[in-house]
Amino acid sequence: MKVFKKPIFTGFAPNLTLTDLKLACVFLFLPWYWPKWRKGEYPAKVENKLKEYFGVEKAFVFDSGRSALYFALKSFNLKEGDEVLIQTFTCVVVVNAIKWAGLKPIYVDIGRDFNLDVEDLRKKNTTKSRVLIIQHTFGKPADLNKLISFAKDNNLLIIEDCAHSLGTKFNDQLLGTFGDIGMLSFGSDKVLSCVRGGALITNNKNLAAKIKELQNQLLDSTKLKTFQHLTHYPIFAATKPIYNWGVGKLMLALAKKLNLFNKIIYSKEKIGLPVNFYPAKFPNALASILYHKFIILDEVIKHQQKIAALYHESIVNSKIIKPEWTTESIWLRYTVLVTNPQKLLHLAKREGIILGNWYNSPIAPADVNLKKMDYQIGVCPHDEKIALRCLNLPTDININEQEVKRIIELLNKYA
Ligand SMILES: Cc1ncc(COP(=O)(O)O)c(C=O)c1O
């Protein structure tokens, strides 16, 4: 019976720790901390931490990865309609950042590793292409040798999208430091999370000066948004353990209906419309939570890699196609392919296990209006097929080996 089993999640604030919860409660419930929600020393402390961690000249924090990406593109001073090459297997907010910067997304197919397919990139590149966004999906480095030499040969600026890959190395060098700008996300499902936040890192002084100028013009995040980000912690901490009893699920649905916590993607974003609270400054309270999480970064990565290895060794069902094994990836999620992911998602739910669906559509999530994203079916056929088949398994710091065994058992039984 599901009610007697501990719920297992893939999303739903997977990296939430007791320290995060305590800090969020301090900011929420101690009135003398209220003036520090939005302003304080922590955004600058996070920037210094990022400079030190990546060994880069400059780091800039923002309210989200999507805002960071928007400013990275703005800093290039491109012409309206210039083209940005991106993989289609991505989140809608990436496409929005490009469009809102006045640029045109050009969709490139993916390879079996869920990263850019270099052959398709060659076909899609035109004389108007100016930027290549290299996404390291699920924590696996893209084929940087080929991609960087392609970008150099074609005078393309490079942004590395490291939303999934904080801490991943390629040839012993941290991802995010290979291109002109590296972009990071600290959203709720990421390697290190503070519910919402993002950053840019760069060694290019001219780009840094432009980004700084843009960052200085930003307004503070609203009080309501900061409140909704902070409440995320007590709400998820209270409802997750009792989710399988039904009451947790109900409480979470009610809190969502009452707008007590933030949404990851808003309906307007799914049809390409801007929301009025992005972009904004990174709130001090969230920066404080993030700053204190850096201590566990190495532990998080080792744990993710250990859990991924367990899946890899123990899933022995020919109906489940496993990703190619690599020690290079930090395995933010372990993504398998199945012919009918809906069936497996449903079977897992009956066992109290909620598996992940990144990305279940070319340009995710599935209810995105592809027309508004200027995506035409057939442009990236491999992605379209993969998106119908992929399913992610959790690797986060809160999942233990016993729980992993429950998932493996379920997958091995799948027929
Ligand atoms: C690949 C990728 N890039 C960028 C982003 C944007 O990050 P954020 O949610 O912090 O805006 C996401 C969001 O999930 C993402 O999946």
Coordinates of C-alpha atoms and ligand atoms in Angstrom, one line a residue:
M1 CA 0.0 0.0 0.0
K2 CA 1.3 3.4 -1.1
V3 CA 0.3 5.1 2.2
F4 CA 2.8 3.1 4.2
K5 CA 5.6 3.9 1.9
K6 CA 7.9 6.9 2.1
P7 CA 7.2 9.1 -0.9
I8 CA 10.1 9.5 -3.4
F9 CA 10.3 12.6 -5.5
T10 CA 12.4 13.6 -8.5
G11 CA 11.4 17.3 -8.6
F12 CA 9.5 19.0 -5.7
A13 CA 12.5 20.8 -4.2
P14 CA 14.7 17.7 -4.2
N15 CA 17.7 19.4 -2.6
L16 CA 16.0 20.9 0.4
T17 CA 18.0 20.6 3.5
L18 CA 17.4 21.3 7.2
T19 CA 19.8 24.2 7.1
D20 CA 17.9 25.7 4.2
L21 CA 14.6 25.3 6.1
K22 CA 16.0 26.9 9.2
L23 CA 17.4 29.9 7.3
A24 CA 14.2 30.4 5.4
C25 CA 12.2 30.3 8.7
V26 CA 14.6 32.8 10.3
F27 CA 13.9 35.2 7.4
L28 CA 10.2 34.5 7.4
F29 CA 9.4 34.5 11.1
L30 CA 11.8 36.8 12.8
P31 CA 10.6 40.4 12.1
W32 CA 14.0 41.9 12.6
Y33 CA 15.1 39.9 9.5
W34 CA 12.4 41.3 7.3
P35 CA 14.4 44.3 6.2
K36 CA 17.1 41.9 5.0
W37 CA 14.8 39.9 2.6
R38 CA 15.9 41.9 -0.4
K39 CA 18.9 43.9 0.6
G40 CA 22.1 42.8 2.4
E41 CA 25.6 41.5 1.9
Y42 CA 24.8 38.0 0.5
P43 CA 24.4 38.7 -3.2
A44 CA 28.0 40.1 -3.2
K45 CA 29.2 37.2 -1.1
V46 CA 27.7 34.7 -3.6
E47 CA 29.4 36.6 -6.5
N48 CA 32.8 36.4 -4.6
K49 CA 32.2 32.7 -3.9
L50 CA 31.5 32.1 -7.6
K51 CA 34.6 34.0 -8.7
E52 CA 36.7 31.9 -6.3
Y53 CA 35.1 28.6 -7.2
F54 CA 35.4 29.0 -11.0
G55 CA 38.6 31.0 -10.9
V56 CA 37.0 33.7 -13.1
E57 CA 37.4 37.5 -13.1
K58 CA 33.8 38.4 -12.7
A59 CA 30.5 36.9 -11.5
F60 CA 27.0 38.6 -11.4
V61 CA 23.9 37.3 -9.7
F62 CA 20.3 37.7 -10.8
D63 CA 16.9 36.6 -9.7
S64 CA 16.9 33.6 -12.0
G65 CA 18.9 31.7 -14.7
R66 CA 16.4 33.0 -17.3
S67 CA 17.2 36.6 -16.4
A68 CA 20.9 35.9 -16.3
L69 CA 20.7 34.4 -19.8
Y70 CA 18.7 37.5 -21.1
F71 CA 21.4 39.8 -19.8
A72 CA 24.2 37.6 -21.2
L73 CA 22.6 38.0 -24.6
K74 CA 22.0 41.8 -24.1
S75 CA 25.6 42.3 -23.3
F76 CA 26.6 41.2 -26.8
N77 CA 25.0 44.3 -28.4
L78 CA 23.6 42.3 -31.3
K79 CA 21.2 43.5 -34.0
E80 CA 17.5 42.7 -33.8
G81 CA 16.9 39.4 -35.6
D82 CA 20.4 38.0 -35.2
E83 CA 20.4 34.3 -34.7
V84 CA 21.1 32.3 -31.6
L85 CA 21.7 28.5 -32.1
I86 CA 20.2 26.4 -29.3
Q87 CA 19.2 22.8 -28.8
T88 CA 15.5 22.2 -28.9
F89 CA 15.7 19.8 -25.9
T90 CA 15.5 22.7 -23.4
C91 CA 13.2 24.7 -21.2
V92 CA 10.9 27.3 -22.7
V93 CA 12.5 30.0 -20.5
V94 CA 15.7 29.7 -22.5
V95 CA 13.8 30.4 -25.7
N96 CA 12.0 33.4 -24.1
A97 CA 15.3 34.9 -23.0
I98 CA 16.4 34.9 -26.6
K99 CA 13.2 36.3 -28.0
W100 CA 12.9 39.0 -25.4
A101 CA 16.5 40.1 -26.2
G102 CA 15.2 40.7 -29.8
L103 CA 17.0 37.7 -31.2
K104 CA 15.9 34.7 -33.2
P105 CA 16.2 31.2 -31.8
I106 CA 17.5 28.6 -34.4
Y107 CA 16.7 25.1 -33.2
V108 CA 19.3 22.4 -33.4
D109 CA 18.7 18.7 -32.8
I110 CA 20.3 16.6 -30.0
G111 CA 22.4 13.5 -30.0
R112 CA 21.9 10.4 -27.8
D113 CA 23.6 12.3 -24.9
F114 CA 20.8 14.9 -24.9
N115 CA 23.3 17.6 -25.9
L116 CA 23.8 19.5 -29.2
D117 CA 24.3 17.4 -32.3
V118 CA 27.3 18.9 -34.1
E119 CA 26.3 17.6 -37.5
D120 CA 22.8 19.2 -37.2
L121 CA 24.5 22.4 -35.9
R122 CA 26.5 22.6 -39.1
K123 CA 23.3 22.4 -41.2
K124 CA 21.5 25.1 -39.1
N125 CA 24.2 27.6 -38.9
T126 CA 23.7 30.6 -41.3
T127 CA 25.4 33.9 -42.1
K128 CA 23.1 35.5 -39.5
S129 CA 24.1 33.2 -36.7
R130 CA 25.9 35.1 -33.9
V131 CA 25.6 33.1 -30.7
L132 CA 25.9 29.4 -29.8
I133 CA 24.3 28.3 -26.5
I134 CA 26.0 25.1 -25.3
Q135 CA 23.8 23.3 -22.8
H136 CA 25.3 20.6 -20.7
T137 CA 22.1 18.6 -20.2
F138 CA 21.6 16.6 -16.9
G139 CA 25.1 17.5 -15.9
K140 CA 26.9 15.8 -18.9
P141 CA 29.4 18.0 -20.7
A142 CA 28.5 18.6 -24.4
D143 CA 31.2 17.8 -27.0
L144 CA 33.2 20.9 -26.3
N145 CA 36.2 20.1 -28.5
K146 CA 34.0 20.0 -31.6
L147 CA 31.6 22.8 -30.5
I148 CA 34.2 25.3 -29.5
S149 CA 36.2 24.8 -32.7
F150 CA 33.0 25.1 -34.7
A151 CA 32.1 28.4 -32.9
K152 CA 35.6 29.7 -33.5
D153 CA 35.5 28.9 -37.2
N154 CA 32.2 30.6 -37.6
N155 CA 32.8 33.6 -35.3
L156 CA 30.1 32.6 -32.9
L157 CA 29.9 34.0 -29.4
I158 CA 29.5 31.2 -26.8
I159 CA 27.2 31.0 -23.8
E160 CA 27.5 27.9 -21.8
D161 CA 24.2 27.0 -20.2
C162 CA 25.3 25.3 -17.0
A163 CA 21.8 25.2 -15.4
H164 CA 22.2 21.4 -14.9
S165 CA 26.0 21.2 -14.6
L166 CA 27.3 23.3 -11.7
G167 CA 30.6 21.6 -10.7
T168 CA 31.0 19.4 -13.8
K169 CA 34.5 19.3 -15.3
F170 CA 35.7 18.7 -18.9
N171 CA 39.4 17.9 -19.2
D172 CA 39.8 19.0 -15.6
Q173 CA 38.3 22.4 -16.2
L174 CA 35.0 23.5 -14.8
L175 CA 32.1 23.9 -17.3
G176 CA 31.1 27.6 -17.6
T177 CA 34.6 28.7 -18.2
F178 CA 35.0 27.5 -21.8
G179 CA 32.9 30.1 -23.6
D180 CA 32.5 33.9 -23.5
I181 CA 30.0 33.7 -20.7
G182 CA 28.8 30.9 -18.4
M183 CA 25.2 30.9 -17.1
L184 CA 24.1 29.2 -13.9
S185 CA 20.7 28.5 -12.3
F186 CA 19.9 28.0 -8.7
G187 CA 16.3 27.1 -9.3
S188 CA 14.5 24.6 -7.1
D189 CA 15.5 21.4 -9.0
K190 CA 19.2 22.4 -9.6
V191 CA 22.5 21.1 -8.2
L192 CA 22.5 23.9 -5.6
S193 CA 19.2 25.5 -5.1
C194 CA 17.7 28.5 -3.3
V195 CA 14.3 28.1 -5.0
R196 CA 15.1 30.8 -7.5
G197 CA 18.4 32.5 -8.6
G198 CA 20.9 32.6 -11.4
A199 CA 24.3 34.0 -12.3
L200 CA 26.7 34.8 -15.1
I201 CA 30.5 34.3 -15.0
T202 CA 33.0 35.7 -17.4
N203 CA 36.7 36.6 -17.9
N204 CA 35.8 39.1 -20.7
K205 CA 36.3 42.6 -19.3
N206 CA 34.1 44.4 -21.9
L207 CA 31.2 41.9 -21.5
A208 CA 31.6 42.2 -17.7
A209 CA 31.3 46.0 -17.9
K210 CA 28.2 45.8 -19.9
I211 CA 26.6 43.1 -17.7
K212 CA 27.4 45.3 -14.6
E213 CA 25.7 48.3 -16.2
L214 CA 22.6 46.2 -16.9
Q215 CA 22.7 44.6 -13.4
N216 CA 22.9 48.1 -11.8
Q217 CA 19.7 49.1 -13.5
L218 CA 17.7 46.3 -12.0
L219 CA 15.0 46.8 -9.4
D220 CA 14.7 44.7 -6.3
S221 CA 12.6 41.5 -6.5
T222 CA 9.1 42.3 -5.1
K223 CA 8.3 41.6 -1.5
L224 CA 5.6 39.2 -2.6
K225 CA 7.9 37.2 -4.8
T226 CA 10.6 37.0 -2.1
F227 CA 7.9 35.9 0.4
Q228 CA 6.7 33.2 -2.0
H229 CA 10.2 31.9 -2.5
L230 CA 10.8 31.7 1.2
T231 CA 7.5 30.0 2.0
H232 CA 8.4 27.3 -0.5
Y233 CA 10.7 25.8 2.2
P234 CA 8.2 25.3 5.1
I235 CA 5.4 24.3 2.6
F236 CA 7.5 21.6 0.9
A237 CA 9.1 20.4 4.2
A238 CA 5.7 20.0 5.7
T239 CA 3.9 18.4 2.8
K240 CA 6.4 16.1 1.2
P241 CA 6.7 13.5 4.1
I242 CA 2.8 13.1 4.2
Y243 CA 2.3 13.3 0.4
N244 CA 1.4 9.6 0.0
W245 CA -1.4 9.9 2.7
G246 CA -3.2 12.2 0.3
V247 CA -3.4 15.0 2.8
G248 CA 0.1 16.2 1.9
K249 CA -0.9 16.3 -1.8
L250 CA -4.0 18.2 -0.9
M251 CA -2.2 20.8 1.3
L252 CA 0.3 21.3 -1.5
A253 CA -2.4 21.8 -4.1
L254 CA -4.2 24.2 -1.8
A255 CA -1.0 26.2 -1.1
K256 CA -0.5 26.4 -4.9
K257 CA -4.0 27.6 -5.5
L258 CA -3.6 30.3 -2.8
N259 CA -0.4 31.4 -4.5
L260 CA 1.5 30.8 -1.2
F261 CA 4.6 29.7 -3.1
N262 CA 6.1 30.5 -6.5
K263 CA 5.6 28.5 -9.7
I264 CA 8.6 27.3 -11.6
I265 CA 7.2 28.5 -15.0
Y266 CA 4.2 30.8 -15.3
S267 CA 1.4 30.2 -17.9
K268 CA 2.4 33.5 -19.6
E269 CA 5.9 32.2 -20.2
K270 CA 4.5 29.1 -21.9
I271 CA 3.0 31.4 -24.6
G272 CA 6.1 33.6 -24.8
L273 CA 4.8 36.5 -22.8
P274 CA 6.9 38.3 -20.2
V275 CA 5.9 38.3 -16.6
N276 CA 6.2 41.5 -14.7
F277 CA 8.5 40.3 -11.8
Y278 CA 11.5 39.2 -14.0
P279 CA 14.2 40.4 -14.4
A280 CA 15.1 41.6 -10.9
K281 CA 17.9 41.7 -8.4
F282 CA 18.8 38.5 -6.5
P283 CA 17.1 38.8 -3.1
N284 CA 19.5 38.8 -0.1
A285 CA 17.5 36.1 1.8
L286 CA 17.8 33.6 -1.1
A287 CA 21.5 34.5 -1.7
S288 CA 22.1 33.8 2.0
I289 CA 20.5 30.3 1.7
L290 CA 22.6 29.6 -1.5
Y291 CA 25.8 30.9 0.1
H292 CA 25.5 28.4 3.0
K293 CA 24.8 25.6 0.5
F294 CA 28.2 25.8 -1.2
I295 CA 29.7 23.8 1.7
I296 CA 27.8 20.7 0.5
L297 CA 28.5 21.1 -3.2
D298 CA 31.2 18.4 -3.4
E299 CA 29.1 16.0 -1.3
V300 CA 26.0 16.6 -3.5
I301 CA 28.0 15.8 -6.6
K302 CA 29.6 12.7 -5.2
H303 CA 26.1 11.5 -4.0
Q304 CA 24.5 12.1 -7.4
Q305 CA 27.3 10.2 -9.1
K306 CA 27.0 7.3 -6.6
I307 CA 23.3 7.0 -7.1
A308 CA 23.6 7.2 -10.9
A309 CA 26.2 4.3 -10.8
L310 CA 23.7 2.3 -8.8
Y311 CA 21.0 2.7 -11.4
H312 CA 23.5 1.9 -14.1
E313 CA 24.7 -1.3 -12.5
S314 CA 21.3 -2.6 -11.4
I315 CA 18.7 -1.7 -14.1
V316 CA 18.6 -4.8 -16.2
N317 CA 15.5 -4.5 -18.2
S318 CA 15.8 -4.5 -22.0
K319 CA 12.7 -2.3 -22.2
I320 CA 14.6 0.5 -20.4
I321 CA 17.4 2.1 -22.4
K322 CA 20.0 3.5 -20.1
P323 CA 22.2 6.5 -20.9
E324 CA 25.8 5.9 -21.9
W325 CA 27.9 5.7 -18.8
T326 CA 30.4 8.4 -18.1
T327 CA 32.4 9.5 -15.1
E328 CA 32.4 13.1 -16.5
S329 CA 28.8 13.8 -15.7
I330 CA 27.5 15.0 -12.3
W331 CA 24.2 13.2 -13.1
L332 CA 21.7 15.9 -12.0
R333 CA 19.2 13.3 -13.1
Y334 CA 19.6 9.8 -14.5
T335 CA 17.5 9.8 -17.7
V336 CA 16.3 6.6 -19.3
L337 CA 14.2 6.0 -22.5
V338 CA 11.1 3.9 -22.5
T339 CA 8.5 3.4 -25.1
N340 CA 5.6 4.4 -22.9
P341 CA 6.8 6.8 -20.1
Q342 CA 3.2 7.6 -19.1
K343 CA 2.6 4.0 -18.2
L344 CA 5.8 3.8 -16.1
L345 CA 5.1 7.2 -14.5
H346 CA 1.6 5.9 -13.5
L347 CA 3.0 2.6 -12.2
A348 CA 5.6 4.5 -10.1
K349 CA 2.9 6.8 -8.7
R350 CA 1.0 3.8 -7.4
E351 CA 4.1 2.9 -5.5
G352 CA 4.4 6.4 -4.1
I353 CA 7.3 7.3 -6.4
I354 CA 7.1 10.4 -8.6
L355 CA 9.6 10.2 -11.5
G356 CA 10.7 13.2 -13.5
N357 CA 9.6 14.2 -17.0
W358 CA 12.5 16.5 -18.2
Y359 CA 12.0 17.1 -21.1
N360 CA 8.7 15.7 -22.3
S361 CA 8.4 17.9 -25.4
P362 CA 10.8 19.7 -27.8
I363 CA 10.9 22.9 -25.8
A364 CA 9.5 21.8 -22.4
P365 CA 7.1 21.6 -20.7
A366 CA 4.6 19.8 -22.8
D367 CA 2.0 22.5 -22.7
V368 CA 4.3 25.1 -24.2
N369 CA 2.8 26.8 -27.3
L370 CA 5.4 25.7 -29.9
K371 CA 4.0 28.0 -32.5
K372 CA 4.7 31.0 -30.3
M373 CA 8.3 29.7 -29.9
D374 CA 8.6 29.6 -33.7
Y375 CA 9.2 25.9 -33.6
Q376 CA 7.9 23.8 -36.4
I377 CA 7.4 20.1 -36.0
G378 CA 10.0 18.2 -38.0
V379 CA 12.8 20.7 -37.5
C380 CA 14.5 18.5 -34.9
P381 CA 13.1 15.0 -35.5
H382 CA 15.5 13.2 -33.1
D383 CA 14.5 15.5 -30.2
E384 CA 10.8 15.0 -31.0
K385 CA 11.3 11.2 -30.7
I386 CA 13.4 11.4 -27.5
A387 CA 11.0 13.8 -25.8
L388 CA 8.2 11.2 -26.1
R389 CA 10.3 8.5 -24.5
C390 CA 12.4 10.1 -21.7
L391 CA 11.9 9.7 -18.0
N392 CA 14.3 10.9 -15.3
L393 CA 15.2 9.1 -12.0
P394 CA 16.2 11.1 -9.0
T395 CA 19.8 11.3 -7.8
D396 CA 19.5 14.1 -5.3
I397 CA 21.1 14.4 -1.8
N398 CA 17.9 13.3 -0.1
I399 CA 17.5 10.0 -1.8
N400 CA 19.1 7.0 -0.1
E401 CA 20.2 3.6 -1.4
Q402 CA 17.1 1.8 0.0
E403 CA 14.8 4.2 -2.0
V404 CA 17.0 3.7 -5.1
K405 CA 16.4 0.0 -4.8
R406 CA 12.6 0.6 -4.8
I407 CA 13.0 2.5 -8.0
I408 CA 15.3 -0.1 -9.6
E409 CA 12.9 -2.9 -8.6
L410 CA 10.0 -1.1 -10.2
L411 CA 12.0 -0.5 -13.4
N412 CA 13.2 -4.1 -13.6
K413 CA 9.6 -5.3 -13.3
Y414 CA 8.3 -3.0 -16.1
A415 CA 7.0 -5.0 -19.0
Ligands
LIG1 C1 18.6 24.0 -19.4 C2 18.1 25.2 -18.7 N1 18.6 26.4 -18.8 C3 18.2 27.5 -18.2 C4 17.1 27.4 -17.3 C5 16.6 28.6 -16.6 O1 16.9 28.6 -15.2 P1 15.9 29.3 -14.2 O2 14.8 28.4 -13.8 O3 16.8 29.6 -13.0 O4 15.4 30.6 -14.8 C6 16.5 26.2 -17.1 C7 15.4 26.0 -16.2 O5 15.0 25.0 -15.7 C8 17.0 25.0 -17.8 O6 16.5 23.8 -17.6

